C-alpha positions as a Python dict, from the first residue, in 0.01 Angstrom:
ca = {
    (1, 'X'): (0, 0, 0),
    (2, 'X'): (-64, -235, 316),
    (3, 'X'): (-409, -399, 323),
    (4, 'X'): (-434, -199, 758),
    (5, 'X'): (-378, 126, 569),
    (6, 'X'): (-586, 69, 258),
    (7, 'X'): (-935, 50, 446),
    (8, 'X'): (-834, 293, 682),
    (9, 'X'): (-805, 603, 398),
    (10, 'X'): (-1171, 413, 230),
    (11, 'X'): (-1298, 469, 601),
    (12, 'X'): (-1196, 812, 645),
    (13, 'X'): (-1264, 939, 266),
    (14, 'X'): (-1626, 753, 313),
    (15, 'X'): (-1666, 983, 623),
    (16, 'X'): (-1600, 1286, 461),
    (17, 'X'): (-1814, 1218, 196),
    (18, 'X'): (-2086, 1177, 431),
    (19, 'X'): (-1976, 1480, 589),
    (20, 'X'): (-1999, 1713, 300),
    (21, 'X'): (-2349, 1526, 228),
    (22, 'X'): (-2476, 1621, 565),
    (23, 'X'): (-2380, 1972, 521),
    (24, 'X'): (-2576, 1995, 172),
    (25, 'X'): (-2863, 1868, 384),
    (26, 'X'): (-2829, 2138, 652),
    (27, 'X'): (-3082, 2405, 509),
    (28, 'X'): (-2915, 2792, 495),
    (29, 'X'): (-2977, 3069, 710),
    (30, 'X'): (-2947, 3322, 388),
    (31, 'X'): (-3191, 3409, 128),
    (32, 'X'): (-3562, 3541, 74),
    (33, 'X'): (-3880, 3391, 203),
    (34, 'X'): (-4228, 3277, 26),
    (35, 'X'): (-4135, 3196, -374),
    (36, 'X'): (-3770, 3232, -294),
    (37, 'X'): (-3787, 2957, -30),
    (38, 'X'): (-3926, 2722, -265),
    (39, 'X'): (-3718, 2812, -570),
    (40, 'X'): (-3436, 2761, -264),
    (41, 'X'): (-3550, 2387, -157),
    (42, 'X'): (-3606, 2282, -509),
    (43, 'X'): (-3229, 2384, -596),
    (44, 'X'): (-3083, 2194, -283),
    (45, 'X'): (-3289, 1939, -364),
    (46, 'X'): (-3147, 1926, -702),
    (47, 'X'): (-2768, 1975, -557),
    (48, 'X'): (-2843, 1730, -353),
    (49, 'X'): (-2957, 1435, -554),
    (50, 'X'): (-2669, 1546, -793),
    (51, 'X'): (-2413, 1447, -538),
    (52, 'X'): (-2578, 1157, -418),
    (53, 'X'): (-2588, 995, -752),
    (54, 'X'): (-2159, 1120, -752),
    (55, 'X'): (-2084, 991, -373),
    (56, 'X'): (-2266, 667, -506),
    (57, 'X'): (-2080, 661, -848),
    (58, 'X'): (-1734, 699, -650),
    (59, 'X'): (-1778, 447, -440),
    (60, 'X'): (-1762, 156, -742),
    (61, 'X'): (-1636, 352, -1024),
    (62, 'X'): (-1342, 291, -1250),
    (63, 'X'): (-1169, 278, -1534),
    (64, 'X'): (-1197, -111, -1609),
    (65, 'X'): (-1592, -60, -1567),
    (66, 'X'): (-1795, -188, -1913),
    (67, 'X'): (-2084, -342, -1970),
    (68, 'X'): (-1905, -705, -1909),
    (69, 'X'): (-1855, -600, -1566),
    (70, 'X'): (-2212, -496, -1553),
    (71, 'X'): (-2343, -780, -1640),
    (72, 'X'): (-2134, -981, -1426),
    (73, 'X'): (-2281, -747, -1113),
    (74, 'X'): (-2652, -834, -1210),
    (75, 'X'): (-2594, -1208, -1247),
    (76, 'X'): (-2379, -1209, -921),
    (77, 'X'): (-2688, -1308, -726),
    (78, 'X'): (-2767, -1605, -1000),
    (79, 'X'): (-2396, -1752, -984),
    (80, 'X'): (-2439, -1724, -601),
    (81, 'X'): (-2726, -1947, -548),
    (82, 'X'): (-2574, -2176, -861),
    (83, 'X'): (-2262, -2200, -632),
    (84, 'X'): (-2446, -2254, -310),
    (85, 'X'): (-2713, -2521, -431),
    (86, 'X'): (-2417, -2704, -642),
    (87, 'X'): (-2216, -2687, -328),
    (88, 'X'): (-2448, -2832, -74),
    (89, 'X'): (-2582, -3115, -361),
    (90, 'X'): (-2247, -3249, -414),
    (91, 'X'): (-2352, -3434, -91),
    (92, 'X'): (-2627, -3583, -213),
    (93, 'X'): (-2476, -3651, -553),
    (94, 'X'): (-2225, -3826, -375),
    (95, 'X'): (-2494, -4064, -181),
    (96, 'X'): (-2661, -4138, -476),
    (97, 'X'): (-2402, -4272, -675),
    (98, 'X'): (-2332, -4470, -377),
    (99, 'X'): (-2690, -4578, -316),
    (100, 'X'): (-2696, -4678, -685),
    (101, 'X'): (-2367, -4889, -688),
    (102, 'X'): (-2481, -5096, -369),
    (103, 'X'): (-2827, -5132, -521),
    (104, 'X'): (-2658, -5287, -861),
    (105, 'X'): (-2384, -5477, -660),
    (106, 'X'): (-2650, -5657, -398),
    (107, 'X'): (-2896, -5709, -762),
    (108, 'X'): (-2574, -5913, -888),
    (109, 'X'): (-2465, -6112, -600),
    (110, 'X'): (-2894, -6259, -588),
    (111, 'X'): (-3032, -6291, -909),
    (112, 'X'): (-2706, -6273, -1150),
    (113, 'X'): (-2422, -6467, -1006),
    (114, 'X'): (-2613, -6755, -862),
    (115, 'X'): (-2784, -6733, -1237),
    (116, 'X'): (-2426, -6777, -1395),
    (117, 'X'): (-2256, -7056, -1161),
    (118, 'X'): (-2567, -7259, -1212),
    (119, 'X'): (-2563, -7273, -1559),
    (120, 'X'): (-2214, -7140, -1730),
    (121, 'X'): (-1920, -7381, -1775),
    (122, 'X'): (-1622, -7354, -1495),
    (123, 'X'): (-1388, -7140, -1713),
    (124, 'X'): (-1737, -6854, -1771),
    (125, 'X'): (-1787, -6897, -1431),
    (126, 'X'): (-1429, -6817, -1354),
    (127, 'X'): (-1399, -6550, -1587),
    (128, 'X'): (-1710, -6349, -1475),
    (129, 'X'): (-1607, -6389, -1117),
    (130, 'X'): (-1229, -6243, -1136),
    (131, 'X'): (-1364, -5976, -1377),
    (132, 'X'): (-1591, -5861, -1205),
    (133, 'X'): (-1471, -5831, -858),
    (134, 'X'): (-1138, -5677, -1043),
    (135, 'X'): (-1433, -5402, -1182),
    (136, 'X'): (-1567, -5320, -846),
    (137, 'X'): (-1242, -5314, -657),
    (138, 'X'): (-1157, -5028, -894),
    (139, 'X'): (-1454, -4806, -904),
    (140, 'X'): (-1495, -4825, -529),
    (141, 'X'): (-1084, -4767, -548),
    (142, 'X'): (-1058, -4490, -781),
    (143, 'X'): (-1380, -4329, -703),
    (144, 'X'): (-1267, -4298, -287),
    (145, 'X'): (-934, -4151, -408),
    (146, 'X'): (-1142, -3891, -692),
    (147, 'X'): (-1383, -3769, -376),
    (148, 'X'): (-1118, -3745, -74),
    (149, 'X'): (-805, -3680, -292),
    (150, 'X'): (-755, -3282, -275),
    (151, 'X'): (-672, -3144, -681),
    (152, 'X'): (-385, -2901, -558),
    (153, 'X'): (-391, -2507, -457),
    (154, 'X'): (-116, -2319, -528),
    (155, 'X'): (62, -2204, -164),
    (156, 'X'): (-29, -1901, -63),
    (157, 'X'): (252, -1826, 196),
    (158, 'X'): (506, -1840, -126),
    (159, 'X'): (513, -1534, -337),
    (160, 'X'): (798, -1634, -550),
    (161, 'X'): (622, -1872, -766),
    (162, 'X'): (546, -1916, -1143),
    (163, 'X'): (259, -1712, -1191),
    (164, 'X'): (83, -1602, -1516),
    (165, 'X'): (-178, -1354, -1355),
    (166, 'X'): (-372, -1278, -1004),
    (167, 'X'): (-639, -1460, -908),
    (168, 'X'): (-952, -1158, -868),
    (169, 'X'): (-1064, -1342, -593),
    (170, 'X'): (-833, -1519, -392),
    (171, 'X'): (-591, -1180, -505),
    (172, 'X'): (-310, -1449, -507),
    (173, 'X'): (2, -1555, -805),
    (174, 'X'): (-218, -1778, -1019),
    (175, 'X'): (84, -2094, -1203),
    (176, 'X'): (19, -2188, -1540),
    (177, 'X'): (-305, -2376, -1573),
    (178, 'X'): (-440, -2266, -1288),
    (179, 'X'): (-802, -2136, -1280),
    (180, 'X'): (-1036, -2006, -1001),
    (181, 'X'): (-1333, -2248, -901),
    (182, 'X'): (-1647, -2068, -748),
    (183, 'X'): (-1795, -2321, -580),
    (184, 'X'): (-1461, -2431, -358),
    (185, 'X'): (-1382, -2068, -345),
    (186, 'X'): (-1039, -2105, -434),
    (187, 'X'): (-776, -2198, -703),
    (188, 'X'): (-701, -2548, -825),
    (189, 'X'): (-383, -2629, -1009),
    (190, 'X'): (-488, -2789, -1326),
    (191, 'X'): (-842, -2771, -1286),
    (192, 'X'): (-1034, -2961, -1525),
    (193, 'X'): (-1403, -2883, -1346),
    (194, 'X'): (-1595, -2906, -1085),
    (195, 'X'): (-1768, -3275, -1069),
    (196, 'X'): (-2137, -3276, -869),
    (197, 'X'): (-2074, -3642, -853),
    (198, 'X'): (-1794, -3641, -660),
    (199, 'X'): (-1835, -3302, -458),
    (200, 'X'): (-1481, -3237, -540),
    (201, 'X'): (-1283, -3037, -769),
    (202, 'X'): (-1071, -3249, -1069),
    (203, 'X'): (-734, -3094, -1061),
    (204, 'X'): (-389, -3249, -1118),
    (205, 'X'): (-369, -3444, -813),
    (206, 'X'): (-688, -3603, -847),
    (207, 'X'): (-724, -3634, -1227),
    (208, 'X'): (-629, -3974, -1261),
    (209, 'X'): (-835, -4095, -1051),
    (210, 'X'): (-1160, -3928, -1182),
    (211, 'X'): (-1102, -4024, -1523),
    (212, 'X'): (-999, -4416, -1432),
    (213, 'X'): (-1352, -4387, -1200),
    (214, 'X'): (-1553, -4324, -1521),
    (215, 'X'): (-1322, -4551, -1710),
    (216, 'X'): (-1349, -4859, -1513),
    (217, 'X'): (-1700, -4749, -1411),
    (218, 'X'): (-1828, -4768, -1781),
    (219, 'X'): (-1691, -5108, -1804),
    (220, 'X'): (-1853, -5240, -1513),
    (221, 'X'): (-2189, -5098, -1637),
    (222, 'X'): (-2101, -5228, -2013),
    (223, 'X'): (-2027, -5579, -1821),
    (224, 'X'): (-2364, -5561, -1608),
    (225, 'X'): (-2560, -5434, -1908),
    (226, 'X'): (-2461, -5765, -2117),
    (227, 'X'): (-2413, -6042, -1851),
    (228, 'X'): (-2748, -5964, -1727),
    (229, 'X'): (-2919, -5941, -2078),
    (230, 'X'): (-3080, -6282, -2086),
    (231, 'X'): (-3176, -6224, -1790),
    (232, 'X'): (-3358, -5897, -1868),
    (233, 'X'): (-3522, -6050, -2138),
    (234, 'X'): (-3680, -6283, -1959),
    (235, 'X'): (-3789, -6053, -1673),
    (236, 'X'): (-3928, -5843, -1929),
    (237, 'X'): (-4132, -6128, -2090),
    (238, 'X'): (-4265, -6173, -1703),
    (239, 'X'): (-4373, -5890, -1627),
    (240, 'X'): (-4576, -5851, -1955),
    (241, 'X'): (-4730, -6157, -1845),
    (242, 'X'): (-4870, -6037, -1520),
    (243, 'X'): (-5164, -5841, -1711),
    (244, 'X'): (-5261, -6183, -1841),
    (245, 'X'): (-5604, -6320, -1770),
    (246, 'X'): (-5582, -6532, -1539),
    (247, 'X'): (-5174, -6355, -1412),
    (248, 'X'): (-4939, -6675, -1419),
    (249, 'X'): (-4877, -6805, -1061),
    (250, 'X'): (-4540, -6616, -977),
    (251, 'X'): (-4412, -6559, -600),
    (252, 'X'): (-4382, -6299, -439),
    (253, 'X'): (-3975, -6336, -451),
    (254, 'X'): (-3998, -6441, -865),
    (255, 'X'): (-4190, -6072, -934),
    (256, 'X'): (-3956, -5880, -723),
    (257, 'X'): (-3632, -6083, -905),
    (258, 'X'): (-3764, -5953, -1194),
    (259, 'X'): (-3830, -5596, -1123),
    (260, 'X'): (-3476, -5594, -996),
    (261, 'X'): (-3325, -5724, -1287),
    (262, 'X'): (-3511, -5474, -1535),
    (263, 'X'): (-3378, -5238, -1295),
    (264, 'X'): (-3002, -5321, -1330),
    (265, 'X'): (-3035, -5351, -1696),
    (266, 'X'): (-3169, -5036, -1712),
    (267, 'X'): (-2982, -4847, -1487),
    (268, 'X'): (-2605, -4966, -1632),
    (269, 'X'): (-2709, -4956, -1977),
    (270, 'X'): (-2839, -4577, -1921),
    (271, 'X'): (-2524, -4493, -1745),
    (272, 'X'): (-2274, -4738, -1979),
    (273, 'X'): (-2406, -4476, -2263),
    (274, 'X'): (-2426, -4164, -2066),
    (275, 'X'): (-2082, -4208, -1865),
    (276, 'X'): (-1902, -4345, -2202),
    (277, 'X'): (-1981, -4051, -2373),
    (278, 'X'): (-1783, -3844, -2107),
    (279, 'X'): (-1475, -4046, -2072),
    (280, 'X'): (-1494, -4064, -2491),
    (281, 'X'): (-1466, -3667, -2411),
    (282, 'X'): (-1194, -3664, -2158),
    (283, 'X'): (-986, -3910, -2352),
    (284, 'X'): (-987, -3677, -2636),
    (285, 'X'): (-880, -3457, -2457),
    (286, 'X'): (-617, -3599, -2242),
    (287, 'X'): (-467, -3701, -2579),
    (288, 'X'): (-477, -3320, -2660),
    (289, 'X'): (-289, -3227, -2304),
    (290, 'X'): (-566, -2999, -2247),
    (291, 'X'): (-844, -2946, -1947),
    (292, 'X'): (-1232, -2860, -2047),
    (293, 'X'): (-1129, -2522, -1942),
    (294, 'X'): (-818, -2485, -2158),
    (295, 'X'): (-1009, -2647, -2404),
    (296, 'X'): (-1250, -2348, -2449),
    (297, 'X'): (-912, -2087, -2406),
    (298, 'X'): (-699, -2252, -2665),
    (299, 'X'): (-1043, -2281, -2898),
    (300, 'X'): (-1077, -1880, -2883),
    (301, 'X'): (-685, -1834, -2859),
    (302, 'X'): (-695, -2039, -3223),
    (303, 'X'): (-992, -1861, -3413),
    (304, 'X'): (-798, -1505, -3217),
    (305, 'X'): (-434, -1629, -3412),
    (306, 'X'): (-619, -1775, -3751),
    (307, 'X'): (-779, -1443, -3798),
    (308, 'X'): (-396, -1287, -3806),
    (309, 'X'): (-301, -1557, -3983),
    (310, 'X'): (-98, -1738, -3701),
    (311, 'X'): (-148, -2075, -3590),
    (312, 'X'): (-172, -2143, -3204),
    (313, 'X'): (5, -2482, -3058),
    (314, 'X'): (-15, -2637, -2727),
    (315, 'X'): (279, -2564, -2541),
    (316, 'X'): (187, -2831, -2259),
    (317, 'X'): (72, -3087, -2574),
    (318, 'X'): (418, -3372, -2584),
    (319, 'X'): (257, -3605, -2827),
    (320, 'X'): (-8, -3837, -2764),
    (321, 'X'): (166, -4136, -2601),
    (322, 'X'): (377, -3957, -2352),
    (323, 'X'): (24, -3760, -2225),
    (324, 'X'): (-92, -4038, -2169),
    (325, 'X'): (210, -4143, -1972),
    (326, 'X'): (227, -3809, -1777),
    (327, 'X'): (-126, -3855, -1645),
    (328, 'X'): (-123, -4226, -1542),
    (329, 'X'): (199, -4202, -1365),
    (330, 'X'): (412, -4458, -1594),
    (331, 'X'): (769, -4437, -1617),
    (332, 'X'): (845, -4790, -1740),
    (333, 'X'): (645, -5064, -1927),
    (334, 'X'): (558, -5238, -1530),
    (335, 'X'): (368, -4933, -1453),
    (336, 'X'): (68, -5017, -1760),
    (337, 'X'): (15, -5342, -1503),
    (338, 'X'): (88, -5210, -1178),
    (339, 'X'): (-34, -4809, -1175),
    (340, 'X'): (-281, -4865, -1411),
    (341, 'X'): (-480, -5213, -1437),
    (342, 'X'): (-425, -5264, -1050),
    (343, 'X'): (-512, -4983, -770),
    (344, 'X'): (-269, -4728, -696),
    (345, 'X'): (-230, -4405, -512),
    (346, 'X'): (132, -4329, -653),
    (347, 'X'): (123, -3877, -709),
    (348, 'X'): (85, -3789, -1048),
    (349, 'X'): (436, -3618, -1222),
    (350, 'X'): (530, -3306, -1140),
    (351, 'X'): (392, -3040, -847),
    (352, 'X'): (159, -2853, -1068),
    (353, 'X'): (317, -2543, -1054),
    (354, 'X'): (627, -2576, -1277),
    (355, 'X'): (538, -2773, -1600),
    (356, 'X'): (733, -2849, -1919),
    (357, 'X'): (670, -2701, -2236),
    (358, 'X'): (759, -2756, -2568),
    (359, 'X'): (922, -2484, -2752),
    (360, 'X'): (1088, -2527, -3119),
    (361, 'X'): (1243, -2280, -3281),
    (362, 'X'): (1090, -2425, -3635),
    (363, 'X'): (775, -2445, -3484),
    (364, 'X'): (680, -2143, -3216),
    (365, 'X'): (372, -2103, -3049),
    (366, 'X'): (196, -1770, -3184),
    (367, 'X'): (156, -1505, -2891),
}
C-alpha cells in the first residue's frame, strides 16, 4: 500500500470512530423518566467508557505488542532526553578534548622541551623532538579525519541492496552489519558506537581513524607522562614546600611552572591509563572482526547455539592478521610505513554493504 493512501484510510477510519463516539454521547429521546433516567445515564456512561478504552486500544494495538514493547514506550521519554543531551554535548566533548590537547602541547613547548635541550645529549634531544612532533601530527591527523569523516549510510534511493532486515525507524533495507544509531537518527554501516568525544558516529569509513586517534593518542600521553616525570617530581617537592615556615622565595613564573607541570603529569597519565584501556578493548576486538555491537549479538547468538549444542563462528572473522590488514587499508608490506605510521586518508576496503564471508563446508556457521 502507498504511504498517500495509507494515512488517508487512518484519517478516515479515525473519523468514524469519532463519529460513532459522538453518537454514544448524544443522549436518547426513548425511555422512562425519574429512576429510569438515572439507571439510563449510568448505562451510557458505562457504554461509553467501554468504547473509549476500545477506540483507544485500536489505535496502538497489535499482535507484536508484549511487555518488551511496553517497556520500550515508558522509557521512550528517558532514551529521548539521553539522545538529545548526548547529542548537543558531543560539542562540548569535542572542545574539551581540544582545550586539553592545546593546554598539554603549550605546557611542553615552556617548561618541558626547553628542560630537555638544556640538559639531554644531542641524539635525546633529537629523539624526543622527531617523536614527538611525529605523535602530535597524528592525533591532530587522525582525530580531524575520526570527527569530520562521515561512517557510511546505506543509500536510500537503492532498493536492490543486500539487506538482512528493515530498519524500524528509518523503515529502510538494513546490509549486513548495519545497525540503527539514535542519536544521528539514522543507520551507519558498520557501526561500532557512538563516540561523545568525537560527536560522530564510528562506522566503517571512519573506523580507522578513531581507533589510530586513541592509538597514537595513548602514546603521546604514555610519552608526556614519562618525559615529564622528573620534572613532576620536582614540582611536586615545590609545592610541598610552599607551606614551609618561612615559604622558599619562588617567583611568581617558578610556582605557576610547577602547577603546570603537575598538571600535565596528571592529566596524560590519567588519560594514558583510561584511553589504553579502550584501545586494549578495541584491539581485541578488531582481532575478533567484530564491532562492540556485534560483540554483544554474537555473545547471545553463542550461549543461544551452545545451549543446542551448536557452536557459532564469525562469518566476517578471516584470521587475525588479515583483520588487521582489512581495517588499516594494507595491501602490500609499504602500506605498514606509509598508511599506517605516516598520515593517510586512503578509504578503507570494501563499500560496506557487500562484505566477504567465510564459509567452509567442514566448518559451517550454526544458524
Amino acid at each position: 500500500m502507498r504511504i498517500g493512501s495509507s494515512w488517508r484510510w487512518q484519517l478516515s477510519r479515525a473519523m468514524r470512530l469519532a463519529l460513532r463516539w459522538c453518537r454514544l454521547c448524544r443522549p436518547s429521546t426513548r425511555g422512562g423518566r425519574g429512576g429510569g433516567g438515572k439507571g439510563w445515564i449510568s448505562g451510557r456512561c458505562s457504554e461509553l467508557w467501554s468504547y473509549s478504552k476500545l477506540l483507544l486500544k485500536s489505535l496502538y494495538f497489535n499482535s507484536l505488542n508484549n511487555s518488551d514493547t511496553l517497556l520500550d514506550c515508558v522509557f521512550e521519554p528517558v532514551y529521548w532526553i539521553v539522545d538529545n543531551v548526548t547529542r548537543w554535548f558531543g560539542v562540548v566533548f569535542v572542545c574539551l578534548v581540544i582545550l586539553l590537547t592545546t593546554s598539554v602541547v603549550v605546557i611542553v613547548y615552556l617548561f618541558v622541551l626547553p628542560t630537555i635541550i638544556s640538559s639531554y645529549p644531542v641524539y635525546w634531544i633529537v629523539w624526543h623532538i622527531c617523536c614527538g612532533h611525529w605523535l602530535l601530527v597524528m592525533v591532530v591527523f587522525h582525530y580531524y579525519k575520526a570527527t569530520t569523516t562521515s561512517p557510511g549510510h546505506p543509500p536510500k534511493d537503492k532498493v536492490h541492496i543486500p539487506s538482512v532486515a528493515i530498519c524500524k525507524k528509518c523503515i529502510t533495507p538494513k546490509p549486513p552489519r548495519t545497525h540503527h544509531c539514535s542519536i544521528c537518527n539514522t543507520c551507519i554501516l558498520k557501526m561500532d558506537h557512538h563516540c561523545p568525544w568525537l560527536n560522530n558516529c564510528v562506522g566503517h569509513f571512519n573506523h580507522r581513524y578513531f581507533f589510530s586517534f586513541c592509538l597514537f593518542m595513548t602514546m603521546g600521553c604514555v610519552y608526556c607522562s614519562i618525559s615529564s616525570r622528573a620534572l613532576f617530581l620536582e614540582a611536586y617537592s615545590a609545592v610541598e614546600s610552599y607551606y614551609q615556615t618561612p615559604p622558599p622565595p619562588y617567583t611568581s613564573t617558578e610556582t605557576t611552572a610547577h602547577k603546570c607541570v603537575i598538571f600535565l603529569w596528571v592529566l596524560t597519565s590519567s588519560v594514558a591509563v583510561a584511553l589504553g584501556g579502550l584501545t586494549l578493548w578495541h584491539t581485541i576486538l578488531i582481532s575478533r572482526a567484530e564491532t562492540s555491537v556485534e560483540r554483544h549479538i554474537n555473545h547471545k547468538e553463542t550461549r543461544r547455539l551452545k545451549e543446542k549444542g551448536k557452536a557459532f563462528r564469525n562469518p566476517f572473522h578471516h584470521g587475525h592478521i588479515n583483520n588487521w590488514k582489512l581495517l588499516l587499508g594494507v595491501e602490500k608490506r609499504s602500506h605498514w610505513f606509509t598508511r599506517v605510521l605516516l598520515p593517510s586518508s586512503h578509504l578503507p576496503n570494501g563499500d560496506g554493504i557487500m562484505w566477504d564471508c567465510t564459509y567452509i563446508r567442514r566448518d559451517p556457521m550454526a544458524i
